[in-house]
mmCIF file of C-alpha atoms in Angstrom:
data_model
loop_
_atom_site.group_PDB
_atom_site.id
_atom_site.type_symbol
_atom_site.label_atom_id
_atom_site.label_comp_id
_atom_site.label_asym_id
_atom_site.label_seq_id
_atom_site.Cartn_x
_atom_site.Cartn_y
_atom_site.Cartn_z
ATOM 1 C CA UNK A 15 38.862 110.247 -83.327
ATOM 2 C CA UNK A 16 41.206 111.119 -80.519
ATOM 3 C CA UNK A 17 44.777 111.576 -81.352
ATOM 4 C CA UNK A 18 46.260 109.114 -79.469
ATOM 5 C CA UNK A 19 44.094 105.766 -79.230
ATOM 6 C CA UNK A 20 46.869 103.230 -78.278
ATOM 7 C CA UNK A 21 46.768 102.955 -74.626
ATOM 8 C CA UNK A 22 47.007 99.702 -73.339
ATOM 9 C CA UNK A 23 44.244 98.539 -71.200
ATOM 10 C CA UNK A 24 43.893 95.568 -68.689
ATOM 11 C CA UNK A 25 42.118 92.254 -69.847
ATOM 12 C CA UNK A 26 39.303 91.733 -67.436
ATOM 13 C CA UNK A 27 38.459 88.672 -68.649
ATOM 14 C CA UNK A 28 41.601 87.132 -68.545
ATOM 15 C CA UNK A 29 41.887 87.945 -64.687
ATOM 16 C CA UNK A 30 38.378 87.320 -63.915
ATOM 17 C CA UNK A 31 38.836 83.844 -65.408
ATOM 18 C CA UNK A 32 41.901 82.759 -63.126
ATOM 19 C CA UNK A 33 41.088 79.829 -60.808
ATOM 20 C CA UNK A 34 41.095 82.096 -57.586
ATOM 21 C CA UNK A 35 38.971 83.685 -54.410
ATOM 22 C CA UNK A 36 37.413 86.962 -56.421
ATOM 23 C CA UNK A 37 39.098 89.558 -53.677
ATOM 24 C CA UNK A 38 42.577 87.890 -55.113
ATOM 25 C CA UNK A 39 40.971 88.536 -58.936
ATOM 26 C CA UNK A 40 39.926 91.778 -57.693
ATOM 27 C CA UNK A 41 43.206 92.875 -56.122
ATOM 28 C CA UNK A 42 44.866 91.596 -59.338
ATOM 29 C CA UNK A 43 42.674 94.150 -62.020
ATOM 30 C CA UNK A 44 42.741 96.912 -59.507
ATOM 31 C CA UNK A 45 47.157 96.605 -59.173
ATOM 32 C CA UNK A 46 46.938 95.646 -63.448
ATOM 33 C CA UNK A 47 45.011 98.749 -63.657
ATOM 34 C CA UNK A 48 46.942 100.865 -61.695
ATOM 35 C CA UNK A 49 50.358 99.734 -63.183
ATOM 36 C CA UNK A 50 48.570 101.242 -66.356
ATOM 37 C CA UNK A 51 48.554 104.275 -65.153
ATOM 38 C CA UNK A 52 52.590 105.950 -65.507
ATOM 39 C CA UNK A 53 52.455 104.378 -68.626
ATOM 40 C CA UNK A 54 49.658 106.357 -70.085
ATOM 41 C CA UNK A 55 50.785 109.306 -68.339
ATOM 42 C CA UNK A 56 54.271 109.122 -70.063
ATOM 43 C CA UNK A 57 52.773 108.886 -73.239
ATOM 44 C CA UNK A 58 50.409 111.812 -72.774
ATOM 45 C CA UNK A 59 53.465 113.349 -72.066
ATOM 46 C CA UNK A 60 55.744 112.914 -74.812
ATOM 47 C CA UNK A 61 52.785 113.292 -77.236
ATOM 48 C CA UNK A 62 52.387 117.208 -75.390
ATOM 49 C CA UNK A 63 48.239 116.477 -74.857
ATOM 50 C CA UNK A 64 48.336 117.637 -71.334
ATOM 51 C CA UNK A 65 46.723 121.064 -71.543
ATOM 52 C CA UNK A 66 46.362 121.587 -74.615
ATOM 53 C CA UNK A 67 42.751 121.894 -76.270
ATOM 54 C CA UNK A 68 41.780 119.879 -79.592
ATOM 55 C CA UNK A 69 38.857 121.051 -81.561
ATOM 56 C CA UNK A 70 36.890 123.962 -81.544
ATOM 57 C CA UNK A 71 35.328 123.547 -77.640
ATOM 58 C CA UNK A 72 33.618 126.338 -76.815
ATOM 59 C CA UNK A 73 34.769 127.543 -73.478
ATOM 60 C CA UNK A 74 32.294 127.055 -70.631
ATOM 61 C CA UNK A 75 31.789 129.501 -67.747
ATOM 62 C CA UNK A 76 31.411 127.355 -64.748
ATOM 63 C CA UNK A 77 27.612 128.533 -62.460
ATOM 64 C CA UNK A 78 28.170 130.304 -59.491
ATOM 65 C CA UNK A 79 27.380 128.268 -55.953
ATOM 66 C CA UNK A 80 23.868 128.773 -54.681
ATOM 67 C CA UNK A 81 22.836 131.383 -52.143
ATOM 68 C CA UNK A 82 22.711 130.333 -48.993
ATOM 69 C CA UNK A 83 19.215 130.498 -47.451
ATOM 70 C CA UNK A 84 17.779 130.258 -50.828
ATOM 71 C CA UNK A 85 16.520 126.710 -52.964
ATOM 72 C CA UNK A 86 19.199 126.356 -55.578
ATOM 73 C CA UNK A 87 16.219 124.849 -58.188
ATOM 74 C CA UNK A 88 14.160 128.327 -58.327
ATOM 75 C CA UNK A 89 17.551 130.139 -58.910
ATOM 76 C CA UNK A 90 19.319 131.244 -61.920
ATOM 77 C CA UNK A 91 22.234 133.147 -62.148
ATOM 78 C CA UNK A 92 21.810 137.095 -63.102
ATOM 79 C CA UNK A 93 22.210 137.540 -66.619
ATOM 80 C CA UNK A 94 24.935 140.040 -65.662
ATOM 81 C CA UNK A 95 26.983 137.510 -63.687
ATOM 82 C CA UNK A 96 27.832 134.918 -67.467
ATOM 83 C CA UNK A 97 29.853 136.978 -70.075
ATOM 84 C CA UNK A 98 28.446 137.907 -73.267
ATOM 85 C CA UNK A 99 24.719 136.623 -72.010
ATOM 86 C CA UNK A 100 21.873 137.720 -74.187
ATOM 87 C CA UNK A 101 18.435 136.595 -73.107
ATOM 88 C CA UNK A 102 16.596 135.333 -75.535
ATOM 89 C CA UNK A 103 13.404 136.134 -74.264
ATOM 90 C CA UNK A 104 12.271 138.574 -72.223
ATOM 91 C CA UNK A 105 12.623 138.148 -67.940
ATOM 92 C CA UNK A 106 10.104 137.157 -66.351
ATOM 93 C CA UNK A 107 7.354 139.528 -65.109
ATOM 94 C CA UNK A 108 8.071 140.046 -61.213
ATOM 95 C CA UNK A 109 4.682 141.894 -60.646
ATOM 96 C CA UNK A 110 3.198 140.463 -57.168
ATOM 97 C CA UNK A 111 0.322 138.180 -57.587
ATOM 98 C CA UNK A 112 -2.629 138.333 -54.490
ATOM 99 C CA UNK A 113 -2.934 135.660 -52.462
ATOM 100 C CA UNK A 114 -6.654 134.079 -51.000
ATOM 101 C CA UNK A 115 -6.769 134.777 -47.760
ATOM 102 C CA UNK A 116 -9.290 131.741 -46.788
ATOM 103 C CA UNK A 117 -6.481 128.426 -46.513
ATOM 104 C CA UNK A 118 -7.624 125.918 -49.364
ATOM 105 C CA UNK A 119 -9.507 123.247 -48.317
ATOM 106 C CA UNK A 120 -7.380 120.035 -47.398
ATOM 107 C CA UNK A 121 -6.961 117.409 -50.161
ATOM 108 C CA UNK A 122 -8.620 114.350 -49.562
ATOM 109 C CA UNK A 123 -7.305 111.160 -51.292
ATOM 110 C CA UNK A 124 -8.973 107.777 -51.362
ATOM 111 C CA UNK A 125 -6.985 104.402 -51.943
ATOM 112 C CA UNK A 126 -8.968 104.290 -55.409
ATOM 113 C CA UNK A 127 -7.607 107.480 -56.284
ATOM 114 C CA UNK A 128 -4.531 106.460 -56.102
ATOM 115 C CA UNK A 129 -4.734 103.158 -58.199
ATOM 116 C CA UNK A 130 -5.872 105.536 -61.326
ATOM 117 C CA UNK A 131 -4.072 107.105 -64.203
ATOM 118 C CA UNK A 132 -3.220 110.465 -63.375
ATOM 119 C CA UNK A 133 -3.555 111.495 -66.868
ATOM 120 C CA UNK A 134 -7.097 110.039 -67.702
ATOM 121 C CA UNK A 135 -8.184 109.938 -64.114
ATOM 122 C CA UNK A 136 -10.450 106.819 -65.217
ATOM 123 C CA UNK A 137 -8.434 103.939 -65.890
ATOM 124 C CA UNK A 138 -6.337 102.078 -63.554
ATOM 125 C CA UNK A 139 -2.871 102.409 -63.364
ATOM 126 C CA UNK A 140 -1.469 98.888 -64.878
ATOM 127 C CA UNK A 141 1.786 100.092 -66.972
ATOM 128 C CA UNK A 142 5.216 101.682 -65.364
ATOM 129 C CA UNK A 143 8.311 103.394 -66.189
ATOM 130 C CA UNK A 144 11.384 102.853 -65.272
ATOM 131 C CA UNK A 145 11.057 105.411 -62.500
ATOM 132 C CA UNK A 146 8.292 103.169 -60.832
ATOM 133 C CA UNK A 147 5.573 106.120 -61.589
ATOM 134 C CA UNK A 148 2.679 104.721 -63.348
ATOM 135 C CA UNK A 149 -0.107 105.109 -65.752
ATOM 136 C CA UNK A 150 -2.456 103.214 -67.693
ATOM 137 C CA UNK A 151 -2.089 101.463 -70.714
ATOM 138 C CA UNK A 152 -4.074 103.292 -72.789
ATOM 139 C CA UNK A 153 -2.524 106.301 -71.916
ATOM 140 C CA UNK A 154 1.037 105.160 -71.965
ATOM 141 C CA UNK A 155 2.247 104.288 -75.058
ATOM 142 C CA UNK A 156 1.941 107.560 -76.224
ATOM 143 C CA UNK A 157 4.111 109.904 -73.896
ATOM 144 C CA UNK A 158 7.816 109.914 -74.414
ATOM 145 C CA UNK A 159 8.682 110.317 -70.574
ATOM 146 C CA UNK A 160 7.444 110.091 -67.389
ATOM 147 C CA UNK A 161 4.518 112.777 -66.963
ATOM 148 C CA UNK A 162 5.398 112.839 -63.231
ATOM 149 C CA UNK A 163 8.968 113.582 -62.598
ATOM 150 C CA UNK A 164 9.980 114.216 -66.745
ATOM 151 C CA UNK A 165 12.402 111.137 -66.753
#
């Protein structure tokens, strides 16, 4: 529970209700919100919360900003660069890897493969998530996210 729960807050659907054009209703919340404001402010004052930490938060170190020039997903920051940071694991192996010299041959999709499950490969796809990636419905109901983009 927070220690001071007793703000007073604007009633939306007292305003909302009002016999009016909605940019008047909307001007009124917006100005009954606002006029909310010193009034919580005062109080937060008096009761000494500003700046002051509750609790036992555990203080954060914010991420340094990405290098420029470099994608910001395939970066981490140096282990050296957060206090106190102990990998848990070992880093991972930077030994260079050889690459074909022959291009790969071009990947050719058909409008059938496209209509199948991408996890089966032999269904069609008739079920969604909320992402709008699909799948079928055998192989749906069983996977907790998206297989595609993990949401």
């Amino acid at each position: 529970a927070r220690a001071f729960d007793n703000f007073q807050f604007v009633n939306f659907t007292e305003i909302m209700s009002k016999n009016k054009a909605q940019s008047l209703k909307e001007t009124e919340f917006a100005l009954s919100a606002l006029m909310e404001i010193p009034q919580q402010y005062k109080a937060t004052i008096e009761l000494n919360l500003l700046g002051r930490r509750n609790g036992s938060i555990p203080e954060r170190f914010p991420l340094p900003p990405p290098m420029r020039g470099e994608s910001s997903s395939y970066n981490s920051p140096k282990p050296s660069s957060l206090p106190n940071f102990k990998p848990s694991v070992p880093p991972y192996p930077t030994e260079s890897y050889t690459v074909r010299s022959s291009p790969a041959p071009p990947v050719t999709t058909s409008a059938s493969d496209n209509q199948l499950c991408p996890i089966c490969l032999s269904n069609p796809k008739d079920m969604a998530f909320g992402c709008g990636h699909q799948t079928c419905c055998e192989c749906g109901p069983d996977l907790q996210m998206c297989p595609i983009c993990r949401a």
